[in-house]
Short mmCIF file of C-alpha atoms in Angstrom, two decimals:
data_model
loop_
_atom_site.label_atom_id
_atom_site.label_comp_id
_atom_site.label_asym_id
_atom_site.label_seq_id
_atom_site.Cartn_x
_atom_site.Cartn_y
_atom_site.Cartn_z
CA MET A 209 19.20 -15.25 -9.72
CA PRO A 210 19.39 -18.72 -11.33
CA ALA A 211 16.46 -19.89 -13.37
CA PRO A 212 14.02 -21.97 -11.32
CA THR A 213 13.74 -25.68 -11.86
CA PRO A 214 11.11 -26.43 -14.52
CA ARG A 215 7.80 -27.55 -13.14
CA ASP A 216 7.02 -31.24 -13.39
CA GLU A 217 3.35 -30.65 -13.98
CA ARG A 218 0.92 -28.25 -15.66
CA VAL A 219 -2.46 -27.24 -14.44
CA THR A 220 -5.53 -26.54 -16.51
CA GLY A 221 -6.17 -22.81 -16.64
CA ALA A 222 -9.51 -21.80 -15.19
CA ARG A 223 -12.29 -20.10 -17.16
CA VAL A 224 -13.98 -17.05 -15.64
CA THR A 225 -17.44 -15.90 -16.72
CA ALA A 226 -19.74 -13.18 -15.46
CA SER A 227 -23.29 -12.35 -16.54
CA GLY A 228 -24.81 -9.16 -15.21
CA TRP A 229 -22.86 -9.69 -12.01
CA GLY A 230 -22.81 -7.11 -9.23
CA TRP A 231 -22.19 -6.71 -5.52
CA ARG A 232 -23.35 -4.09 -3.02
CA HIS A 233 -21.65 -4.09 0.37
CA ALA A 234 -23.95 -4.09 3.40
CA GLY A 235 -24.74 -0.55 4.51
CA ARG A 236 -23.83 0.99 1.14
CA SER A 237 -26.36 2.78 -1.02
CA ARG A 238 -24.49 2.09 -4.26
CA PRO A 239 -23.04 -1.19 -5.57
CA ALA A 240 -19.27 -1.63 -5.70
CA VAL A 241 -19.68 -3.51 -9.02
CA SER A 242 -22.72 -3.79 -11.26
CA GLY A 243 -23.73 -5.07 -14.69
CA LEU A 244 -20.48 -6.95 -15.25
CA ASP A 245 -20.29 -9.26 -18.27
CA LEU A 246 -17.05 -11.20 -18.75
CA ASP A 247 -15.58 -14.23 -20.47
CA ILE A 248 -11.90 -14.90 -19.65
CA ARG A 249 -10.56 -17.96 -21.42
CA PRO A 250 -8.35 -20.60 -19.78
CA GLY A 251 -4.72 -19.52 -19.75
CA GLU A 252 -5.40 -15.86 -20.54
CA ARG A 253 -3.35 -13.20 -18.79
CA VAL A 254 -5.51 -10.20 -17.97
CA LEU A 255 -4.71 -6.80 -16.46
CA VAL A 256 -7.72 -5.24 -14.71
CA LEU A 257 -7.66 -1.45 -14.55
CA GLY A 258 -10.03 1.25 -13.35
CA PRO A 259 -10.24 4.38 -11.22
CA SER A 260 -9.94 4.01 -7.44
CA GLY A 261 -13.26 2.66 -6.13
CA ALA A 262 -14.30 1.06 -9.44
CA GLY A 263 -14.70 -2.33 -7.72
CA LYS A 264 -11.50 -4.03 -8.80
CA SER A 265 -10.73 -5.52 -5.38
CA THR A 266 -14.38 -6.49 -4.87
CA LEU A 267 -14.25 -8.51 -8.05
CA MET A 268 -11.02 -10.22 -6.96
CA HIS A 269 -12.45 -11.11 -3.55
CA ALA A 270 -15.57 -12.52 -5.22
CA LEU A 271 -13.46 -14.69 -7.54
CA ALA A 272 -11.45 -15.97 -4.56
CA GLY A 273 -14.67 -16.92 -2.76
CA VAL A 274 -13.97 -14.69 0.24
CA LEU A 275 -16.37 -11.83 -0.40
CA GLY A 276 -18.89 -12.83 2.23
CA ASP A 277 -22.46 -14.09 2.41
CA ASP A 278 -25.89 -12.56 2.17
CA GLU A 279 -25.39 -10.75 5.48
CA ASP A 280 -22.32 -8.96 4.11
CA GLY A 281 -23.92 -7.66 0.96
CA ASP A 282 -26.30 -8.14 -1.95
CA GLU A 283 -25.27 -10.08 -5.06
CA THR A 284 -26.88 -9.85 -8.48
CA GLY A 285 -26.26 -11.81 -11.65
CA GLU A 286 -23.82 -14.68 -11.93
CA LEU A 287 -20.06 -15.08 -11.47
CA LEU A 288 -18.54 -18.50 -12.22
CA ILE A 289 -15.17 -20.25 -12.34
CA ASP A 290 -15.17 -23.30 -14.60
CA GLY A 291 -18.95 -23.16 -14.50
CA ILE A 292 -19.28 -23.27 -10.70
CA ARG A 293 -19.58 -20.62 -8.00
CA PRO A 294 -16.23 -19.34 -6.67
CA ARG A 295 -16.80 -20.75 -3.16
CA GLN A 296 -16.96 -24.22 -4.65
CA ALA A 297 -13.72 -23.63 -6.59
CA ARG A 298 -11.44 -22.39 -3.82
CA GLY A 299 -8.84 -25.09 -4.44
CA ARG A 300 -8.50 -23.76 -7.98
CA VAL A 301 -7.82 -20.17 -7.00
CA GLY A 302 -4.85 -18.41 -5.38
CA LEU A 303 -5.13 -14.78 -4.23
CA VAL A 304 -2.45 -12.28 -3.25
CA LEU A 305 -3.96 -9.26 -1.48
CA GLN A 306 -2.81 -5.62 -1.22
CA ASP A 307 -2.13 -5.91 2.53
CA PRO A 308 0.89 -8.18 3.14
CA ASP A 309 0.33 -8.45 6.88
CA SER A 310 -3.11 -9.99 6.44
CA GLN A 311 -1.62 -12.92 4.55
CA VAL A 312 1.09 -14.05 6.97
CA VAL A 313 -0.21 -17.14 8.82
CA LEU A 314 2.71 -18.94 10.43
CA ALA A 315 5.85 -17.93 12.32
CA ARG A 316 8.47 -19.27 9.88
CA VAL A 317 8.94 -18.52 6.18
CA GLY A 318 8.98 -22.13 4.99
CA ASP A 319 5.93 -23.13 7.03
CA ASP A 320 3.98 -20.12 5.76
CA VAL A 321 4.63 -20.99 2.13
CA ALA A 322 3.72 -24.64 2.80
CA PHE A 323 0.44 -23.74 4.53
CA GLY A 324 -1.73 -23.58 1.41
CA CYS A 325 -0.32 -26.82 0.03
CA GLU A 326 -1.01 -28.60 3.30
CA ASN A 327 -4.61 -27.40 3.27
CA LEU A 328 -5.01 -28.74 -0.28
CA GLY A 329 -3.72 -32.15 0.78
CA VAL A 330 -0.56 -32.05 -1.35
CA PRO A 331 1.64 -35.06 -0.47
CA ARG A 332 4.36 -34.10 1.98
CA THR A 333 7.13 -35.31 -0.37
CA GLU A 334 5.94 -32.73 -2.93
CA ILE A 335 5.39 -29.79 -0.57
CA TRP A 336 8.95 -28.82 0.30
CA PRO A 337 10.31 -28.90 -3.28
CA ARG A 338 7.37 -26.63 -4.20
CA VAL A 339 8.19 -24.32 -1.27
CA THR A 340 11.84 -24.00 -2.27
CA GLN A 341 10.98 -23.37 -5.92
CA ALA A 342 8.34 -20.76 -5.09
CA LEU A 343 10.75 -18.85 -2.84
CA ASP A 344 13.35 -18.91 -5.62
CA GLU A 345 10.82 -17.63 -8.16
CA VAL A 346 9.90 -14.55 -6.08
CA GLY A 347 13.48 -13.79 -5.05
CA LEU A 348 12.98 -14.26 -1.30
CA ASP A 349 16.43 -15.60 -0.46
CA LEU A 350 15.93 -16.44 3.23
CA PRO A 351 16.29 -19.58 5.34
CA LEU A 352 13.10 -21.65 5.66
CA ARG A 353 13.23 -21.12 9.43
CA HIS A 354 13.52 -17.31 9.14
CA PRO A 355 10.81 -15.63 11.30
CA THR A 356 8.01 -14.03 9.36
CA SER A 357 7.77 -11.33 12.07
CA ALA A 358 11.18 -10.02 10.94
CA LEU A 359 10.11 -9.42 7.33
CA SER A 360 9.56 -6.01 5.82
CA GLY A 361 6.25 -5.20 4.07
CA GLY A 362 7.76 -5.89 0.66
CA GLN A 363 9.24 -9.18 1.82
CA LYS A 364 5.83 -10.23 3.20
CA GLN A 365 4.32 -9.51 -0.21
CA ARG A 366 6.83 -11.83 -1.87
CA LEU A 367 6.11 -14.44 0.81
CA ALA A 368 2.37 -14.29 0.05
CA LEU A 369 3.05 -14.65 -3.67
CA ALA A 370 5.29 -17.66 -3.01
CA GLY A 371 2.51 -19.30 -1.00
CA VAL A 372 0.12 -18.91 -3.92
CA LEU A 373 2.60 -20.14 -6.51
CA ALA A 374 3.39 -23.22 -4.42
CA MET A 375 -0.31 -24.20 -4.52
CA ARG A 376 -0.22 -24.23 -8.35
CA PRO A 377 -3.76 -22.97 -8.81
CA GLY A 378 -5.63 -22.82 -12.10
CA LEU A 379 -6.48 -19.14 -11.50
CA VAL A 380 -3.94 -16.73 -10.02
CA LEU A 381 -5.38 -13.46 -8.68
CA LEU A 382 -3.00 -10.62 -7.83
CA ASP A 383 -4.41 -7.49 -6.18
CA GLU A 384 -1.70 -4.76 -6.40
CA PRO A 385 1.06 -7.35 -5.85
CA THR A 386 3.91 -4.83 -6.20
CA ALA A 387 2.47 -1.97 -4.15
CA ASN A 388 5.11 -2.22 -1.40
CA LEU A 389 8.10 -3.35 -3.44
CA ASP A 390 11.21 -1.41 -4.45
CA PRO A 391 11.74 -0.95 -8.22
CA ALA A 392 14.07 -3.93 -8.57
CA GLY A 393 11.60 -6.06 -6.57
CA VAL A 394 8.75 -4.99 -8.84
CA VAL A 395 10.52 -6.33 -11.91
CA GLU A 396 11.63 -9.47 -10.07
CA VAL A 397 8.12 -10.32 -8.89
CA ARG A 398 6.59 -9.45 -12.26
CA ASP A 399 9.02 -11.78 -13.99
CA ALA A 400 8.39 -14.49 -11.37
CA VAL A 401 4.67 -14.29 -12.04
CA HIS A 402 5.27 -14.43 -15.78
CA ARG A 403 7.52 -17.49 -15.52
CA SER A 404 5.10 -19.21 -13.19
CA VAL A 405 1.95 -18.83 -15.28
CA GLN A 406 3.81 -19.71 -18.46
CA ALA A 407 5.14 -22.90 -16.87
CA SER A 408 1.88 -23.87 -15.19
CA GLY A 409 -0.70 -22.83 -17.78
CA ALA A 410 -2.77 -21.00 -15.13
CA THR A 411 -5.08 -18.12 -15.91
CA LEU A 412 -3.79 -14.82 -14.54
CA ILE A 413 -5.84 -11.80 -13.44
CA VAL A 414 -3.83 -8.92 -11.99
CA ILE A 415 -4.94 -5.55 -10.62
CA GLU A 416 -2.18 -2.98 -10.80
CA HIS A 417 -1.90 0.77 -11.33
CA ARG A 418 1.58 0.28 -12.85
CA VAL A 419 0.40 -0.27 -16.43
CA ALA A 420 3.94 -0.07 -17.84
CA VAL A 421 5.10 -2.95 -15.65
CA TRP A 422 2.54 -5.47 -16.86
CA GLN A 423 1.59 -4.37 -20.37
CA ASP A 424 4.18 -6.56 -22.11
CA ILE A 425 3.21 -9.80 -20.38
CA VAL A 426 -0.62 -9.63 -20.43
CA ASP A 427 -2.80 -10.55 -23.40
CA ARG A 428 -5.76 -8.40 -22.52
CA ILE A 429 -6.80 -5.30 -20.59
CA ILE A 430 -10.21 -4.93 -18.94
CA VAL A 431 -11.11 -1.52 -17.50
CA LEU A 432 -13.97 -1.40 -14.99
CA ASP A 433 -16.35 1.55 -15.03
CA PRO A 434 -17.27 2.99 -11.58
CA ALA A 435 -20.79 3.59 -12.98
CA GLY A 436 -21.16 -0.12 -13.78
CA GLY A 437 -20.03 -2.49 -16.46
CA ILE A 438 -16.82 -2.20 -18.47
CA LEU A 439 -15.16 0.95 -19.76
CA ALA A 440 -12.81 -0.80 -22.17
CA ASP A 441 -11.89 -4.41 -23.06
CA GLY A 442 -9.53 -5.81 -25.63
CA PRO A 443 -5.96 -6.74 -26.56
CA THR A 444 -3.37 -4.81 -24.57
CA SER A 445 -1.87 -2.72 -27.36
CA SER A 446 -5.21 -1.73 -28.92
CA VAL A 447 -6.76 -0.64 -25.61
CA LEU A 448 -3.75 1.50 -24.65
CA THR A 449 -3.49 3.04 -28.13
CA ALA A 450 -7.13 3.61 -29.02
CA GLU A 451 -8.48 4.32 -25.54
CA GLY A 452 -5.42 5.89 -23.84
CA ALA A 453 -6.66 9.49 -23.68
CA ARG A 454 -10.16 8.53 -22.54
CA LEU A 455 -8.85 6.17 -19.85
CA ALA A 456 -6.34 8.75 -18.59
CA ALA A 457 -9.15 11.28 -18.23
CA ALA A 458 -11.04 8.72 -16.16
CA GLY A 459 -8.09 8.36 -13.74
CA VAL A 460 -6.37 5.29 -15.18
CA TRP A 461 -2.56 5.45 -15.17
CA ILE A 462 -1.48 5.49 -18.84
CA PRO A 463 2.27 5.90 -19.42
CA ARG A 464 1.83 8.47 -22.20
CA PHE A 465 -0.40 10.67 -20.00
CA PRO A 466 1.42 11.70 -16.80
CA PRO A 467 -0.68 13.08 -13.91
CA ALA A 468 -0.96 16.77 -13.11
CA ARG A 469 1.60 18.04 -10.59
CA PRO A 470 1.21 20.97 -8.20
CA GLN A 471 2.97 24.30 -8.50
CA ARG A 472 4.92 25.08 -5.35
CA ARG A 473 6.48 28.22 -3.97
CA PRO A 474 10.29 28.44 -4.18
CA LEU A 475 12.02 26.62 -1.32
CA PRO A 476 13.48 29.68 0.53
CA GLU A 477 10.01 31.20 0.83
CA ARG A 478 8.59 28.28 2.76
CA THR A 479 11.46 26.76 4.74
CA GLY A 480 11.61 27.50 8.43
CA GLU A 481 13.08 26.13 11.59
CA VAL A 482 14.42 22.64 12.20
CA LEU A 483 11.67 20.60 13.87
CA LEU A 484 13.38 17.25 14.39
CA SER A 485 17.07 16.36 14.37
CA THR A 486 19.03 13.09 14.58
CA ALA A 487 22.72 12.45 15.27
CA GLY A 488 24.16 8.97 14.86
CA LEU A 489 20.67 7.57 15.25
CA ALA A 490 20.18 3.78 15.26
CA VAL A 491 16.73 2.31 14.76
CA GLY A 492 15.33 -1.15 15.32
CA ARG A 493 12.48 -3.22 16.72
CA VAL A 494 12.30 -5.51 19.68
CA PRO A 495 11.54 -9.09 18.49
CA PHE A 496 8.94 -11.14 20.31
CA ALA A 497 10.09 -12.46 23.70
CA ARG A 498 13.27 -10.33 23.62
CA ARG A 499 14.22 -7.29 25.66
CA HIS A 500 16.54 -5.44 23.30
CA PRO A 501 15.94 -4.16 19.78
CA MET A 502 17.42 -5.74 16.65
CA VAL A 503 19.13 -2.83 14.93
CA ALA A 504 17.94 -2.26 11.36
CA ALA A 505 19.84 0.93 10.50
CA GLU A 506 22.39 3.16 12.21
CA GLY A 507 24.57 6.21 11.66
CA ILE A 508 21.59 8.33 10.63
CA ASP A 509 22.10 12.11 10.60
CA LEU A 510 19.03 13.96 9.45
CA ASP A 511 17.32 17.31 9.99
CA VAL A 512 13.62 17.75 9.31
CA THR A 513 12.81 21.40 8.54
CA ALA A 514 9.45 23.17 8.51
CA GLY A 515 8.02 23.57 5.01
CA THR A 516 10.15 20.86 3.40
CA ALA A 517 9.48 17.33 2.17
CA THR A 518 12.06 14.57 2.71
CA ALA A 519 11.66 11.30 0.83
CA ILE A 520 13.10 8.17 2.46
CA THR A 521 13.99 5.71 -0.28
CA GLY A 522 15.91 2.46 -0.71
CA PRO A 523 15.35 -1.27 -1.25
CA ASN A 524 12.99 -3.38 0.80
CA GLY A 525 14.23 -4.56 4.17
CA VAL A 526 16.74 -1.77 4.96
CA GLY A 527 14.69 -0.22 7.76
CA LYS A 528 12.79 2.62 6.09
CA SER A 529 9.52 2.00 7.93
CA THR A 530 11.40 1.42 11.18
CA LEU A 531 13.12 4.80 10.76
CA ALA A 532 9.77 6.48 10.02
CA LEU A 533 8.16 5.02 13.16
CA THR A 534 11.15 6.13 15.22
CA LEU A 535 11.00 9.69 13.89
CA ALA A 536 7.27 9.68 14.70
CA GLY A 537 7.94 8.81 18.35
CA LEU A 538 6.26 5.40 18.08
CA LEU A 539 9.48 3.38 18.45
CA ALA A 540 12.30 4.16 20.89
CA PRO A 541 15.69 4.87 19.30
CA ALA A 542 18.05 1.90 19.42
CA GLY A 543 21.00 4.27 19.81
CA GLY A 544 22.22 7.77 19.01
CA GLN A 545 20.10 10.85 19.40
CA LEU A 546 16.63 11.95 18.25
CA THR A 547 15.70 15.46 19.36
CA ALA A 548 12.53 17.48 18.85
CA THR A 549 13.35 21.17 18.87
CA ALA A 550 11.41 23.89 20.64
CA ALA A 551 9.79 24.75 17.31
CA LEU A 552 8.04 21.37 17.38
CA THR A 553 7.52 20.78 21.11
CA ALA A 554 5.63 24.06 21.63
CA VAL A 555 1.94 23.86 20.89
CA ALA A 556 1.19 25.95 17.80
CA ALA A 557 0.06 29.49 18.55
CA GLY A 558 -3.67 29.84 18.10
CA GLY A 559 -4.27 26.19 18.88
CA PRO A 560 -7.59 25.22 20.43
CA VAL A 561 -8.31 25.90 24.08
CA ARG A 562 -8.74 22.53 25.73
CA ALA A 563 -11.15 21.61 28.45
CA ALA A 564 -9.66 20.43 31.73
CA GLY A 565 -8.21 16.96 31.43
CA ARG A 566 -8.29 16.99 27.64
CA GLY A 567 -4.55 17.39 27.03
CA PRO A 568 -1.59 19.70 27.60
CA ARG A 569 -2.17 23.40 28.11
CA ARG A 570 -1.25 25.79 25.35
CA GLY A 571 2.49 26.37 25.25
CA SER A 572 3.44 23.36 27.36
CA ILE A 573 6.53 21.41 26.28
CA PRO A 574 6.37 17.60 26.72
CA GLY A 575 10.17 17.18 26.35
CA ALA A 576 12.65 16.74 23.52
CA ASP A 577 12.16 12.97 23.13
CA PRO A 578 9.05 12.22 20.97
CA HIS A 579 8.94 8.63 22.24
CA SER A 580 8.18 9.93 25.74
CA TRP A 581 5.17 11.94 24.57
CA ARG A 582 1.60 10.91 25.20
CA SER A 583 -0.71 10.36 22.20
CA ARG A 584 -2.34 13.72 22.88
CA ASP A 585 1.06 15.39 22.81
CA LEU A 586 1.61 13.98 19.32
CA LEU A 587 -1.71 15.05 17.81
CA GLU A 588 -0.71 18.58 16.81
CA ARG A 589 2.98 17.87 16.49
CA ILE A 590 3.59 14.61 14.62
CA GLY A 591 1.00 12.74 12.58
CA THR A 592 1.77 9.25 11.27
CA VAL A 593 0.32 7.31 8.33
CA PHE A 594 1.20 3.63 8.63
CA GLN A 595 2.11 1.37 5.72
CA ASP A 596 -1.05 -0.65 6.42
CA PRO A 597 -4.03 1.73 6.53
CA GLU A 598 -6.16 -0.65 8.60
CA HIS A 599 -3.74 -0.42 11.51
CA GLN A 600 -5.08 3.06 12.34
CA PHE A 601 -8.84 2.65 11.87
CA LEU A 602 -10.93 2.85 15.02
CA ALA A 603 -14.46 3.92 14.10
CA GLY A 604 -17.42 2.35 12.33
CA SER A 605 -17.78 4.97 9.61
CA VAL A 606 -15.48 7.14 7.50
CA ARG A 607 -16.99 10.33 8.93
CA ASP A 608 -16.50 9.18 12.54
CA GLU A 609 -12.97 8.07 11.75
CA LEU A 610 -12.06 11.54 10.53
CA ALA A 611 -13.64 13.15 13.59
CA ILE A 612 -11.61 11.21 16.19
CA GLY A 613 -8.53 13.41 16.10
CA PRO A 614 -10.26 16.82 16.08
CA ARG A 615 -12.51 15.73 18.96
CA ALA A 616 -9.44 14.58 20.94
CA LEU A 617 -8.11 18.12 20.50
CA GLY A 618 -11.23 19.49 22.14
CA LEU A 619 -12.67 21.17 19.05
CA GLY A 620 -16.34 22.07 18.99
CA ASP A 621 -18.88 20.28 16.80
CA ALA A 622 -18.87 23.00 14.12
CA ALA A 623 -15.08 23.01 13.82
CA VAL A 624 -14.95 19.21 13.69
CA ALA A 625 -17.59 19.12 10.95
CA ASP A 626 -15.73 21.78 8.97
CA ARG A 627 -12.48 19.80 8.99
CA VAL A 628 -14.20 16.50 8.24
CA ASP A 629 -16.30 17.81 5.36
CA GLY A 630 -13.32 19.57 3.81
CA LEU A 631 -11.24 16.38 3.78
CA LEU A 632 -14.08 14.22 2.49
CA ASP A 633 -14.42 16.58 -0.46
CA ARG A 634 -10.71 17.05 -1.21
CA LEU A 635 -9.86 13.36 -1.16
CA ARG A 636 -12.99 12.13 -3.00
CA LEU A 637 -14.45 10.29 -0.02
CA GLU A 638 -17.72 12.19 0.42
CA HIS A 639 -19.85 9.42 -1.09
CA LEU A 640 -18.33 7.00 1.48
CA ALA A 641 -18.91 9.13 4.59
CA ASP A 642 -21.20 6.55 6.21
CA ALA A 643 -19.30 3.44 5.01
CA ASN A 644 -17.30 1.22 7.31
CA PRO A 645 -13.59 2.01 6.75
CA PHE A 646 -12.72 -1.69 6.51
CA THR A 647 -15.01 -2.15 3.48
CA LEU A 648 -13.26 0.47 1.34
CA SER A 649 -10.97 -0.33 -1.56
CA GLY A 650 -7.22 -0.28 -1.00
CA GLY A 651 -6.87 3.16 -2.55
CA GLU A 652 -9.79 4.54 -0.58
CA LYS A 653 -8.34 3.16 2.67
CA ARG A 654 -5.03 4.86 1.90
CA ARG A 655 -6.68 8.23 1.31
CA LEU A 656 -8.70 7.85 4.50
CA SER A 657 -5.59 7.00 6.53
CA VAL A 658 -3.89 10.17 5.26
CA ALA A 659 -7.01 12.25 5.92
CA THR A 660 -7.28 11.08 9.53
CA VAL A 661 -3.82 12.52 10.18
CA LEU A 662 -4.46 15.72 8.25
CA ALA A 663 -7.58 16.30 10.36
CA THR A 664 -5.45 17.24 13.39
CA ARG A 665 -3.16 19.55 11.34
CA PRO A 666 0.16 18.46 12.87
CA ARG A 667 3.37 20.37 12.18
CA LEU A 668 5.14 17.23 10.92
CA LEU A 669 3.65 14.44 8.81
CA ILE A 670 5.32 11.00 8.67
CA LEU A 671 3.91 9.04 5.73
CA ASP A 672 4.71 5.42 4.83
CA GLU A 673 3.91 4.72 1.15
CA PRO A 674 1.27 7.49 0.97
CA THR A 675 0.39 7.06 -2.72
CA PHE A 676 -0.05 3.33 -3.21
CA GLY A 677 -3.36 2.23 -4.69
CA GLN A 678 -4.20 5.67 -6.12
CA ASP A 679 -5.50 6.35 -9.60
CA SER A 680 -3.95 9.31 -11.41
CA ARG A 681 -6.65 11.76 -10.30
CA THR A 682 -6.60 10.87 -6.60
CA TRP A 683 -2.76 10.79 -6.74
CA SER A 684 -2.74 14.33 -8.08
CA GLU A 685 -5.23 15.53 -5.49
CA LEU A 686 -3.27 13.97 -2.63
CA VAL A 687 0.03 15.41 -3.84
CA ARG A 688 -1.57 18.84 -4.37
CA LEU A 689 -2.94 18.83 -0.83
CA LEU A 690 0.46 17.91 0.63
CA ALA A 691 2.09 20.66 -1.46
CA GLU A 692 -0.30 23.19 0.01
CA LEU A 693 0.57 22.05 3.53
CA LEU A 694 4.27 22.37 2.75
CA ASP A 695 3.72 25.93 1.56
CA THR A 696 2.11 26.77 4.93
CA GLY A 697 5.13 25.44 6.86
CA THR A 698 4.16 21.80 7.56
CA ALA A 699 7.06 19.34 7.20
CA VAL A 700 6.63 16.01 5.42
CA VAL A 701 8.77 12.87 5.71
CA ALA A 702 7.64 10.13 3.34
CA VAL A 703 8.82 6.55 2.89
CA THR A 704 8.18 5.84 -0.76
CA HIS A 705 9.10 3.84 -3.85
CA ASP A 706 7.14 6.26 -6.01
CA ASP A 707 9.58 8.39 -8.04
CA HIS A 708 6.69 10.43 -9.44
CA PHE A 709 5.94 11.47 -5.86
CA VAL A 710 9.61 12.26 -5.19
CA ASP A 711 9.90 14.38 -8.34
CA ALA A 712 6.67 16.28 -7.63
CA LEU A 713 7.12 16.98 -3.92
CA ALA A 714 10.48 16.15 -2.35
CA ASP A 715 13.09 18.77 -1.48
CA ALA A 716 15.61 16.13 -0.28
CA ARG A 717 15.98 12.41 -0.59
CA PHE A 718 17.34 10.24 2.24
CA VAL A 719 18.68 7.08 0.60
CA MET A 720 19.01 3.98 2.75
CA ALA A 721 21.10 1.02 1.68
CA PRO A 722 22.56 -2.08 3.33
CA ALA A 723 25.94 -1.54 4.92
CA ALA A 724 28.97 -3.08 3.22
CA GLY A 725 29.19 -6.82 3.70
CA PRO A 726 27.23 -9.91 2.72
CA ALA A 727 23.48 -9.44 2.57
CA SER A 728 21.74 -11.39 5.31
CA ALA A 729 18.83 -11.24 7.67
CA GLY A 730 19.44 -8.41 10.05
CA ALA A 731 22.03 -6.66 7.87
CA ILE A 732 22.42 -3.10 9.15
CA SER A 733 21.71 -0.26 6.72
CA THR A 734 22.90 3.33 6.59
CA GLY A 735 21.44 6.47 5.05
CA THR A 736 22.69 9.37 2.97
CA ILE A 737 21.05 12.69 2.05
CA VAL A 738 21.11 13.43 -1.67
CA PRO A 739 19.33 16.06 -3.77
CA ALA A 740 15.77 15.12 -4.65
CA SER A 741 16.69 15.53 -8.33
CA ALA A 742 18.81 12.39 -8.01
CA ALA A 743 15.59 10.36 -7.88
CA THR A 744 15.34 9.32 -11.52
CA PRO A 745 13.67 6.16 -12.76
CA THR A 746 16.18 3.34 -13.18
CA THR A 747 13.95 0.50 -14.31
CA PRO A 748 10.84 0.08 -16.47
CA ALA A 749 8.89 -0.47 -13.26
CA GLU A 750 9.14 3.18 -12.41
CA THR A 751 7.78 4.68 -15.59
CA GLY A 752 4.07 3.92 -15.38
CA ALA A 753 2.53 4.80 -12.04
CA PRO A 754 3.26 4.75 -8.31
#
């Protein structure tokens, strides 16, 4: 990619100070952040670390001035940007969130990037050069009129970053900006951020579990303590060297301290029947106001076998999530065949006896096409974890969210409580049982979304980026739980960019790549099965954390 045109202006980096600052979300018994004292100098580049739930995202939202008002929570102490409250400094701050869908505003790529500039009153003659430069910087090589609805999750994340860079803020806030990017995209976006803040002079604060990705471009590391205050603070090299072991024990991803991995039974002992099979499958989505799908990938031949884990990998935009949703029965195939075998269509022996009108009778077969099944047919057969956790939340509390699936199966109160309590404990969510799911941190939302699917104990799990936002302890617990399910005969299909996850869990790797020909919007991809051992890190982005 050619170097971007040098900026014609520099901004003054913002100063961030905190004095005894804290925030407790409404309805929570404990604060998300407390006793925080900070002084970040103008132009500093800071990496904020901490275990899942330490309050990193809460701090970012507060700095962006979007945390809420007195009805949304209780604030203590003082948090200032350039000596004023964050809500008064919104024009000085640009924020990129974990969830790419929540940041797409307009229907076309160019308009979306220009949106922030227009709201800041940037002269029209300056807006479009800024838009073009920002898109170049993040490597989003698409026409300005390209529809945002056709972007993958990783492409939407680059779009959001471009919108922030175009605004040229004095404080750039990045909350897990590379969570949904492929390894090459991680490096590209990291370098784009580096170039941008160097050229502009802006202050940078980034939250990221991938310590190895950012450690060479930040000046300082601040580690938040879940109990309040700061666990560690100082120059990057000294914090990682002097505090590495202590931080790793607290759940922080430190490259020299890899997470614990589960021991699994040998493959022949746990493999069983084929549950799902494809032959020449084509997958795609139907764009708005159209009747036929736009094909994203085709020529897919894949068998999903009980007791095995298949990792779907490949660069952003090749149709990995579309394939996952098709295998899950949530999108109709665009061509070819997708067949659920009798081993999957039959209700598991010993399943709950349902009350009249509560679902299919034991042993009933809804048909070989998962897309024709009702939601109740899917509950015990195929469970799906979406890329965006919030897309599957329905209840007002974590406990009620976990109970939805078991209750839909007709389980009694005691059985529902047993499943819910077990998952709350295993995935470190017990202290959040009464919290609203939408107020959780990104990592907590991801664990909850996985737990809601595990609560119905389906025979096949379809997971889209199941490990993003996890600290090393919760990552290990999640992987260990999935390994136990595999050993009991559950099948797992996971879309992932996390090679640690592939190495620890996958039996096979389905690699998707664009078909031969010039890369363009709508380029069709194909897939190939390779041994899971072929998943080896190829860039520095893959050596630190998922």
